[in-house]
Coordinates of C-alpha atoms in Angstrom, one line a residue:
M1 CA 156.8 41.5 -83.2
D2 CA 154.2 38.7 -84.1
R3 CA 155.1 37.7 -87.6
R4 CA 152.2 35.4 -88.3
A5 CA 150.4 38.1 -90.2
H6 CA 153.3 38.4 -92.5
R7 CA 153.6 34.8 -93.6
R8 CA 151.4 34.3 -96.5
G9 CA 151.1 36.3 -99.7
P10 CA 148.3 36.3 -102.4
R11 CA 147.8 33.3 -104.7
C12 CA 148.7 33.8 -108.3
R13 CA 148.3 31.7 -111.5
A14 CA 152.2 31.4 -111.7
G15 CA 152.6 30.0 -108.3
T16 CA 152.1 30.9 -104.6
V17 CA 153.8 34.0 -103.2
G18 CA 154.5 34.1 -99.5
G19 CA 155.0 30.3 -98.7
P20 CA 154.0 28.1 -95.9
D21 CA 153.5 29.0 -92.4
R22 CA 156.9 28.2 -90.6
R23 CA 155.0 27.3 -87.4
A24 CA 154.2 23.9 -88.9
Q25 CA 157.7 23.4 -90.1
G26 CA 159.8 24.6 -87.4
R27 CA 162.6 27.1 -87.7
R28 CA 165.8 26.5 -89.6
D29 CA 169.0 26.4 -87.8
R30 CA 170.6 29.9 -87.9
G31 CA 173.7 29.9 -90.1
V32 CA 172.4 27.0 -92.2
I33 CA 171.6 28.1 -95.7
D34 CA 170.5 25.5 -98.3
L35 CA 171.0 26.6 -101.8
P36 CA 169.0 25.1 -104.6
D37 CA 170.6 23.3 -107.4
R38 CA 169.2 25.6 -110.1
H39 CA 168.2 29.4 -110.0
L40 CA 164.9 29.8 -108.2
A41 CA 162.8 32.6 -106.8
G42 CA 161.1 32.7 -103.5
S43 CA 159.3 35.3 -101.5
V44 CA 158.4 36.1 -97.8
R45 CA 156.1 38.8 -96.4
T46 CA 158.2 40.8 -93.9
P47 CA 157.2 43.8 -91.7
V48 CA 158.3 46.2 -94.5
G49 CA 156.6 44.5 -97.5
Q50 CA 157.0 41.5 -99.7
V51 CA 160.7 40.4 -100.3
V52 CA 161.5 38.2 -103.4
V53 CA 164.7 36.2 -103.2
V54 CA 166.6 34.6 -106.2
A55 CA 169.2 32.1 -105.5
G56 CA 171.1 29.4 -107.3
P57 CA 173.8 26.9 -106.5
A58 CA 176.6 29.6 -106.1
G59 CA 174.5 31.8 -103.9
V60 CA 171.9 34.6 -103.7
S61 CA 171.8 36.8 -106.7
S62 CA 168.9 39.1 -105.6
I63 CA 167.1 40.1 -102.6
G64 CA 164.5 42.9 -103.5
F65 CA 161.3 44.5 -102.0
Y66 CA 158.4 44.5 -104.2
D67 CA 155.2 46.6 -103.9
P68 CA 152.4 45.8 -104.3
P69 CA 153.1 42.1 -103.8
G70 CA 153.1 40.7 -107.3
C71 CA 152.7 37.4 -108.9
V72 CA 156.0 35.7 -109.5
P73 CA 156.8 32.0 -110.2
V74 CA 158.2 30.6 -107.0
D75 CA 159.6 27.3 -105.7
Q76 CA 159.0 28.2 -102.0
R77 CA 160.3 24.8 -100.5
A78 CA 163.6 25.0 -102.3
L79 CA 164.4 28.5 -101.1
Q80 CA 162.9 28.1 -97.6
S81 CA 166.1 28.5 -95.7
V82 CA 167.1 31.6 -97.6
T83 CA 163.6 33.3 -97.1
D84 CA 163.7 32.2 -93.5
A85 CA 167.1 33.9 -93.2
V86 CA 165.7 37.1 -94.7
L87 CA 162.7 37.0 -92.3
D88 CA 165.1 36.3 -89.4
W89 CA 167.0 39.6 -90.3
F90 CA 164.0 41.6 -88.9
D91 CA 164.8 40.1 -85.4
D92 CA 168.6 39.9 -85.9
P93 CA 170.2 42.1 -88.6
T94 CA 173.4 40.0 -88.3
S95 CA 171.6 37.0 -89.5
L96 CA 172.6 37.3 -93.1
E97 CA 176.3 37.7 -92.5
G98 CA 178.2 35.1 -94.5
L99 CA 175.3 34.6 -97.0
P100 CA 176.8 33.5 -100.2
I101 CA 176.1 36.1 -103.0
D102 CA 176.0 35.3 -106.7
A103 CA 175.6 38.6 -108.2
P104 CA 178.7 39.3 -110.5
V105 CA 179.9 42.9 -110.5
S106 CA 183.0 44.8 -111.4
D107 CA 186.0 45.0 -109.2
F108 CA 185.1 48.5 -107.9
A109 CA 181.6 47.3 -107.0
T110 CA 183.1 44.3 -105.3
A111 CA 185.2 46.9 -103.3
V112 CA 182.0 49.0 -102.5
R113 CA 180.2 45.8 -101.3
A114 CA 183.1 44.9 -99.1
A115 CA 183.2 48.4 -97.6
L116 CA 179.3 48.3 -97.0
L117 CA 179.7 45.0 -95.1
E118 CA 182.0 46.6 -92.6
V119 CA 179.4 49.3 -91.6
P120 CA 178.2 48.1 -88.3
V121 CA 174.5 47.2 -87.7
G122 CA 172.8 50.4 -86.4
S123 CA 175.3 52.8 -87.8
T124 CA 175.5 54.7 -91.1
T125 CA 178.2 56.1 -93.3
T126 CA 178.3 58.5 -96.2
Y127 CA 179.0 58.1 -99.9
G128 CA 182.0 60.3 -99.4
E129 CA 183.3 58.3 -96.5
L130 CA 183.0 55.1 -98.4
A131 CA 184.9 56.5 -101.3
R132 CA 187.7 57.6 -98.8
R133 CA 187.8 54.1 -97.4
L134 CA 188.4 52.7 -100.9
G135 CA 191.3 55.2 -101.4
R136 CA 189.2 57.1 -104.1
P137 CA 188.1 60.2 -102.3
T138 CA 186.9 61.9 -105.4
A139 CA 184.6 58.8 -106.3
S140 CA 181.6 59.5 -104.1
R141 CA 179.2 59.6 -107.1
A142 CA 180.5 56.4 -108.5
V143 CA 180.1 55.0 -105.0
G144 CA 176.5 56.3 -105.0
R145 CA 175.7 54.7 -108.4
T146 CA 177.2 51.4 -107.3
V147 CA 175.4 51.5 -103.8
G148 CA 172.1 52.4 -105.7
A149 CA 172.5 49.4 -108.1
N150 CA 172.9 46.9 -105.2
P151 CA 170.7 43.9 -106.2
V152 CA 170.8 42.3 -102.8
A153 CA 169.0 44.5 -100.3
I154 CA 169.7 44.0 -96.6
A155 CA 172.4 41.3 -97.2
I156 CA 174.6 44.0 -98.5
P157 CA 173.5 46.8 -96.4
C158 CA 173.2 49.7 -98.9
H159 CA 170.5 51.3 -96.7
R160 CA 173.2 52.2 -94.1
V161 CA 174.6 54.8 -96.5
V162 CA 173.3 58.5 -96.0
C163 CA 174.1 61.9 -97.4
S164 CA 177.0 64.0 -95.9
D165 CA 174.3 66.4 -94.6
G166 CA 172.7 63.5 -92.5
S167 CA 169.6 63.3 -94.7
P168 CA 168.7 59.8 -95.8
G169 CA 169.4 60.2 -99.5
G170 CA 167.7 57.8 -101.9
Y171 CA 166.9 54.1 -101.7
A172 CA 165.7 51.9 -104.6
W173 CA 162.9 50.7 -102.5
G174 CA 161.8 53.9 -101.0
V175 CA 163.2 56.3 -98.5
E176 CA 160.4 55.4 -96.0
R177 CA 161.6 51.7 -96.1
K178 CA 165.2 52.8 -95.8
L179 CA 164.3 54.8 -92.5
T180 CA 162.4 51.8 -91.2
L181 CA 165.3 49.5 -91.9
L182 CA 167.7 51.9 -90.0
H183 CA 165.3 52.2 -87.2
L184 CA 165.1 48.4 -86.9
E185 CA 168.8 48.1 -86.8
E186 CA 169.3 51.0 -84.2
H187 CA 166.6 49.3 -82.0
H188 CA 168.5 46.0 -82.3
R189 CA 171.8 47.6 -81.3
H190 CA 170.2 49.4 -78.3
R191 CA 168.8 46.3 -76.9
G192 CA 172.3 44.8 -76.9
G193 CA 172.4 42.6 -80.1
P194 CA 175.5 42.0 -81.9
S195 CA 176.7 44.3 -84.5

């Protein structure tokens, strides 16, 4: 997929959304994430919409989709390696593995996140199955609320959770986007990418 059309966002009074064209800067080394020394926001245009990333010295605290692309203050250069990693995810859904996350949650939510990270790329699980994996088979609704409150889209793969009847269920950023993300991961798995 040619990503050039997805590189730049609209200009805003508060700053620039979208960031510089990476062709002029070269690509980052995969696996190298430079974190800023203070909390900053950056954004990148992806094949499924504008993504805004918030990160600080301890890690990434938020990755979210925003439609329509809004105006947010950004320091694009300070977060370039993080937004590059998000954009790389669309070619390789394993590219965010090991991304430091700085979004404090309860012990239960930490366990749910860990279980989500075990769901292979291109696969899905159900809320009930996640609850069983956690040793809490009656907690599927609590798992669902926790999955739905995930502030770090794609890095914590909440889009891989579907209903027990196989229907997609909900997604904070829209069911259509969830289905597209699942399709991208399935395509990656079928072309032999790592899972």
